[in-house]
Short mmCIF file of C-alpha atoms in Angstrom, two decimals:
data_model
loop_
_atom_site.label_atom_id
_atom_site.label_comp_id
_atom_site.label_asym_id
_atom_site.label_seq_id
_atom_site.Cartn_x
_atom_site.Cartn_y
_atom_site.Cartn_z
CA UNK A 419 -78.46 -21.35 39.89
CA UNK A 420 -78.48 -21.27 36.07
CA UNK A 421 -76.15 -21.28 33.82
CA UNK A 422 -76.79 -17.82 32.25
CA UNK A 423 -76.93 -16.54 36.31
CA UNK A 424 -73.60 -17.52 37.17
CA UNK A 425 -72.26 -16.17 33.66
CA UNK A 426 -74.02 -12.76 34.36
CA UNK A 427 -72.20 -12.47 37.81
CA UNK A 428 -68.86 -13.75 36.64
CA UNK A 429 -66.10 -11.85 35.20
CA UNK A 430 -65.73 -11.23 31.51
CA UNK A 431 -64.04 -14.83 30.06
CA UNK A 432 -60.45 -14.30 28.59
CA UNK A 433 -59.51 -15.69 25.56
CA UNK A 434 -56.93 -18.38 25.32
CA UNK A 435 -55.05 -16.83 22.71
CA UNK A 436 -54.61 -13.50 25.13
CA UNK A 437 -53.04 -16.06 27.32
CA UNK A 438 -51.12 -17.52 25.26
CA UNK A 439 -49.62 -13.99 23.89
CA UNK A 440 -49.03 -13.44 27.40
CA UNK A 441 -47.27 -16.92 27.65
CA UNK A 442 -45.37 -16.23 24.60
CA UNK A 443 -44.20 -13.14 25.63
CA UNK A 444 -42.58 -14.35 28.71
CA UNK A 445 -41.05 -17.34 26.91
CA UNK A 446 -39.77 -14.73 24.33
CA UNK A 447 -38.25 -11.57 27.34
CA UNK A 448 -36.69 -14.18 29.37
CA UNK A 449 -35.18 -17.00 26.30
CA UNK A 450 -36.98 -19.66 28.32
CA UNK A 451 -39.40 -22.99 26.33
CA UNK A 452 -41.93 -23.46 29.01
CA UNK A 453 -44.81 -25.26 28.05
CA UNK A 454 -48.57 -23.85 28.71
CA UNK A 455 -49.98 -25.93 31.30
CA UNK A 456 -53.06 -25.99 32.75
CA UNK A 457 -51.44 -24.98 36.05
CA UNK A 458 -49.26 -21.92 34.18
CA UNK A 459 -52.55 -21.47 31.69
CA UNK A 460 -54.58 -20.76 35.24
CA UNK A 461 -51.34 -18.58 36.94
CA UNK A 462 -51.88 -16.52 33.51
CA UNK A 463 -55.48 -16.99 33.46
CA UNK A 464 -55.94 -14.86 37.33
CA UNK A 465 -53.29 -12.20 36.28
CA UNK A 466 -54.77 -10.99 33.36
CA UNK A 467 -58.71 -11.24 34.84
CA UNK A 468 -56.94 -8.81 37.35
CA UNK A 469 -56.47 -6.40 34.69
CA UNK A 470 -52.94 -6.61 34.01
CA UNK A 471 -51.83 -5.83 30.42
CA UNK A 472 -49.32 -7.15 27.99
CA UNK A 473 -47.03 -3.60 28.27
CA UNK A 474 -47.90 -3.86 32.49
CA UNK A 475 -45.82 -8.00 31.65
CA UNK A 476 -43.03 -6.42 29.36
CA UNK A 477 -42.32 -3.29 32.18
CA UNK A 478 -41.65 -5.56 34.89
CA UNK A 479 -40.06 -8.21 33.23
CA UNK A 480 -37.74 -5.53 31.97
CA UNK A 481 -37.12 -4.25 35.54
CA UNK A 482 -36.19 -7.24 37.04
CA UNK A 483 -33.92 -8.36 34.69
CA UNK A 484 -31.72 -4.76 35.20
CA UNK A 485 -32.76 -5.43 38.88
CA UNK A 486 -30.92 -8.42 38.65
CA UNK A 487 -28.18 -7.89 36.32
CA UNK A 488 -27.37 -4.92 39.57
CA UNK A 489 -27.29 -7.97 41.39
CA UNK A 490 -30.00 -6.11 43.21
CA UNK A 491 -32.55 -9.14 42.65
CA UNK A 492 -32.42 -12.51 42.54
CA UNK A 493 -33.04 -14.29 39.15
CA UNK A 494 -35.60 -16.61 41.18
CA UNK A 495 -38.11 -13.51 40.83
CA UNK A 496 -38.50 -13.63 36.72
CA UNK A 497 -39.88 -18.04 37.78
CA UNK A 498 -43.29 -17.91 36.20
CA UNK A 499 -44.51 -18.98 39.65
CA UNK A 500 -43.05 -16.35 41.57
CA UNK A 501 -44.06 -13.66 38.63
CA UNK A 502 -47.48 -14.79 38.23
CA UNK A 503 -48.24 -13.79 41.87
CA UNK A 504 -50.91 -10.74 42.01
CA UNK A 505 -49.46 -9.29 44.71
CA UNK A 506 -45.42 -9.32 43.57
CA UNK A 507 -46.52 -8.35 40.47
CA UNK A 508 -48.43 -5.46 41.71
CA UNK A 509 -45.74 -4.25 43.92
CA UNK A 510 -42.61 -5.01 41.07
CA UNK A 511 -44.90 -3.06 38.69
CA UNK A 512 -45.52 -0.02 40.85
CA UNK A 513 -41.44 -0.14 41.55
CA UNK A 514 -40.94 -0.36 37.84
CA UNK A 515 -42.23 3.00 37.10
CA UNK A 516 -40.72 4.54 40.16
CA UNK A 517 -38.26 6.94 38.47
CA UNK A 518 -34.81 7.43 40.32
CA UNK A 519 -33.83 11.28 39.05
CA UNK A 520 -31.93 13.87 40.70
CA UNK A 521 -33.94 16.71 40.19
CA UNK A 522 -32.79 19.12 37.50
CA UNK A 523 -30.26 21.36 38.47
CA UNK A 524 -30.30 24.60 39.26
CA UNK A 525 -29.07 27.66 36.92
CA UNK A 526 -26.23 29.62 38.31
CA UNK A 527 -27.24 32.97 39.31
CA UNK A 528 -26.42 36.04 37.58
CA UNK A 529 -22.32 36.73 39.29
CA UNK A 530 -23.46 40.62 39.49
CA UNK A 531 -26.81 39.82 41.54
CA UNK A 532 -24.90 37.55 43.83
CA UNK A 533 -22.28 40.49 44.65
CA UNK A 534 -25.11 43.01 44.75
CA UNK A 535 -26.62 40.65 47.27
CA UNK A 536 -23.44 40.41 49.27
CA UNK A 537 -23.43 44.17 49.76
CA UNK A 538 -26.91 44.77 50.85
CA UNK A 539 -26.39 42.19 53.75
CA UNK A 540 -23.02 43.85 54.63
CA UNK A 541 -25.29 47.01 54.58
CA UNK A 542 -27.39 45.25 56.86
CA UNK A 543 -25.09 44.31 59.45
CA UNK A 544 -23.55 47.44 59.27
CA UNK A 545 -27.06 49.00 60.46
CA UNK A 546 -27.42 46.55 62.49
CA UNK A 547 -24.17 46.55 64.49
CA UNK A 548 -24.57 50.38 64.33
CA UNK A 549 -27.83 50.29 66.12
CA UNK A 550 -26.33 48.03 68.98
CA UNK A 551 -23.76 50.86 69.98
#
């Protein structure tokens, strides 16, 4: 095959510096120095040719650090090797913008439609008790 075949069926080529944004990014969210590897420059390489963006990186790096200050996660999940992982990333991203809310509540209703409502059902079992005698 030539070389401009096997270019036309491969995916677009990342940039190193996208990678190393990405790299710098995690280095800056969790306070860690790692250096960029080929082995970590690869890890980064597959997660962003899988269409992951910067702001999908920041999101769950953000969760799992409140996930583990909770003590709800262990700090082992924000290791670049266990991060870099398409499928825990996928699933700690789709977790990540999972939102937790009770649902709004409810407006009291009106006191004087509660207590009409309160007679018409004593109205109603009065009819009703009537018609069983």
């Amino acid at each position: 095959m030539s070389p401009t075949a096997s270019a036309a069926n491969s995916p677009p080529a990342l940039d190193a510096a996208a990678i190393q944004q990405a790299h710098r990014l995690y280095c800056q969210l969790t306070g860690q120095t790692l250096s960029l590897g080929f082995d970590r420059e690869r890890m980064w390489y597959e997660l962003l040719r899988a269409g992951y963006t910067l702001q999908d990186l920041r999101a769950v790096i953000v969760y799992l650090q409140r996930e583990i200050r909770a003590q709800r996660r262990n700090v082992g999940a924000l290791k670049l090797s266990n991060l870099l992982q398409p499928d825990r990333f996928e699933e700690d991203r789709q977790i990540s913008r999972v939102r937790l809310r009770p649902p709004p509540p409810q407006p009291s209703p009106d006191p004087n439609r509660q207590q009409q409502g309160r007679q018409r059902a004593l109205e109603c079992l009065r009819q009703l008790k009537a018609s069983l005698y």
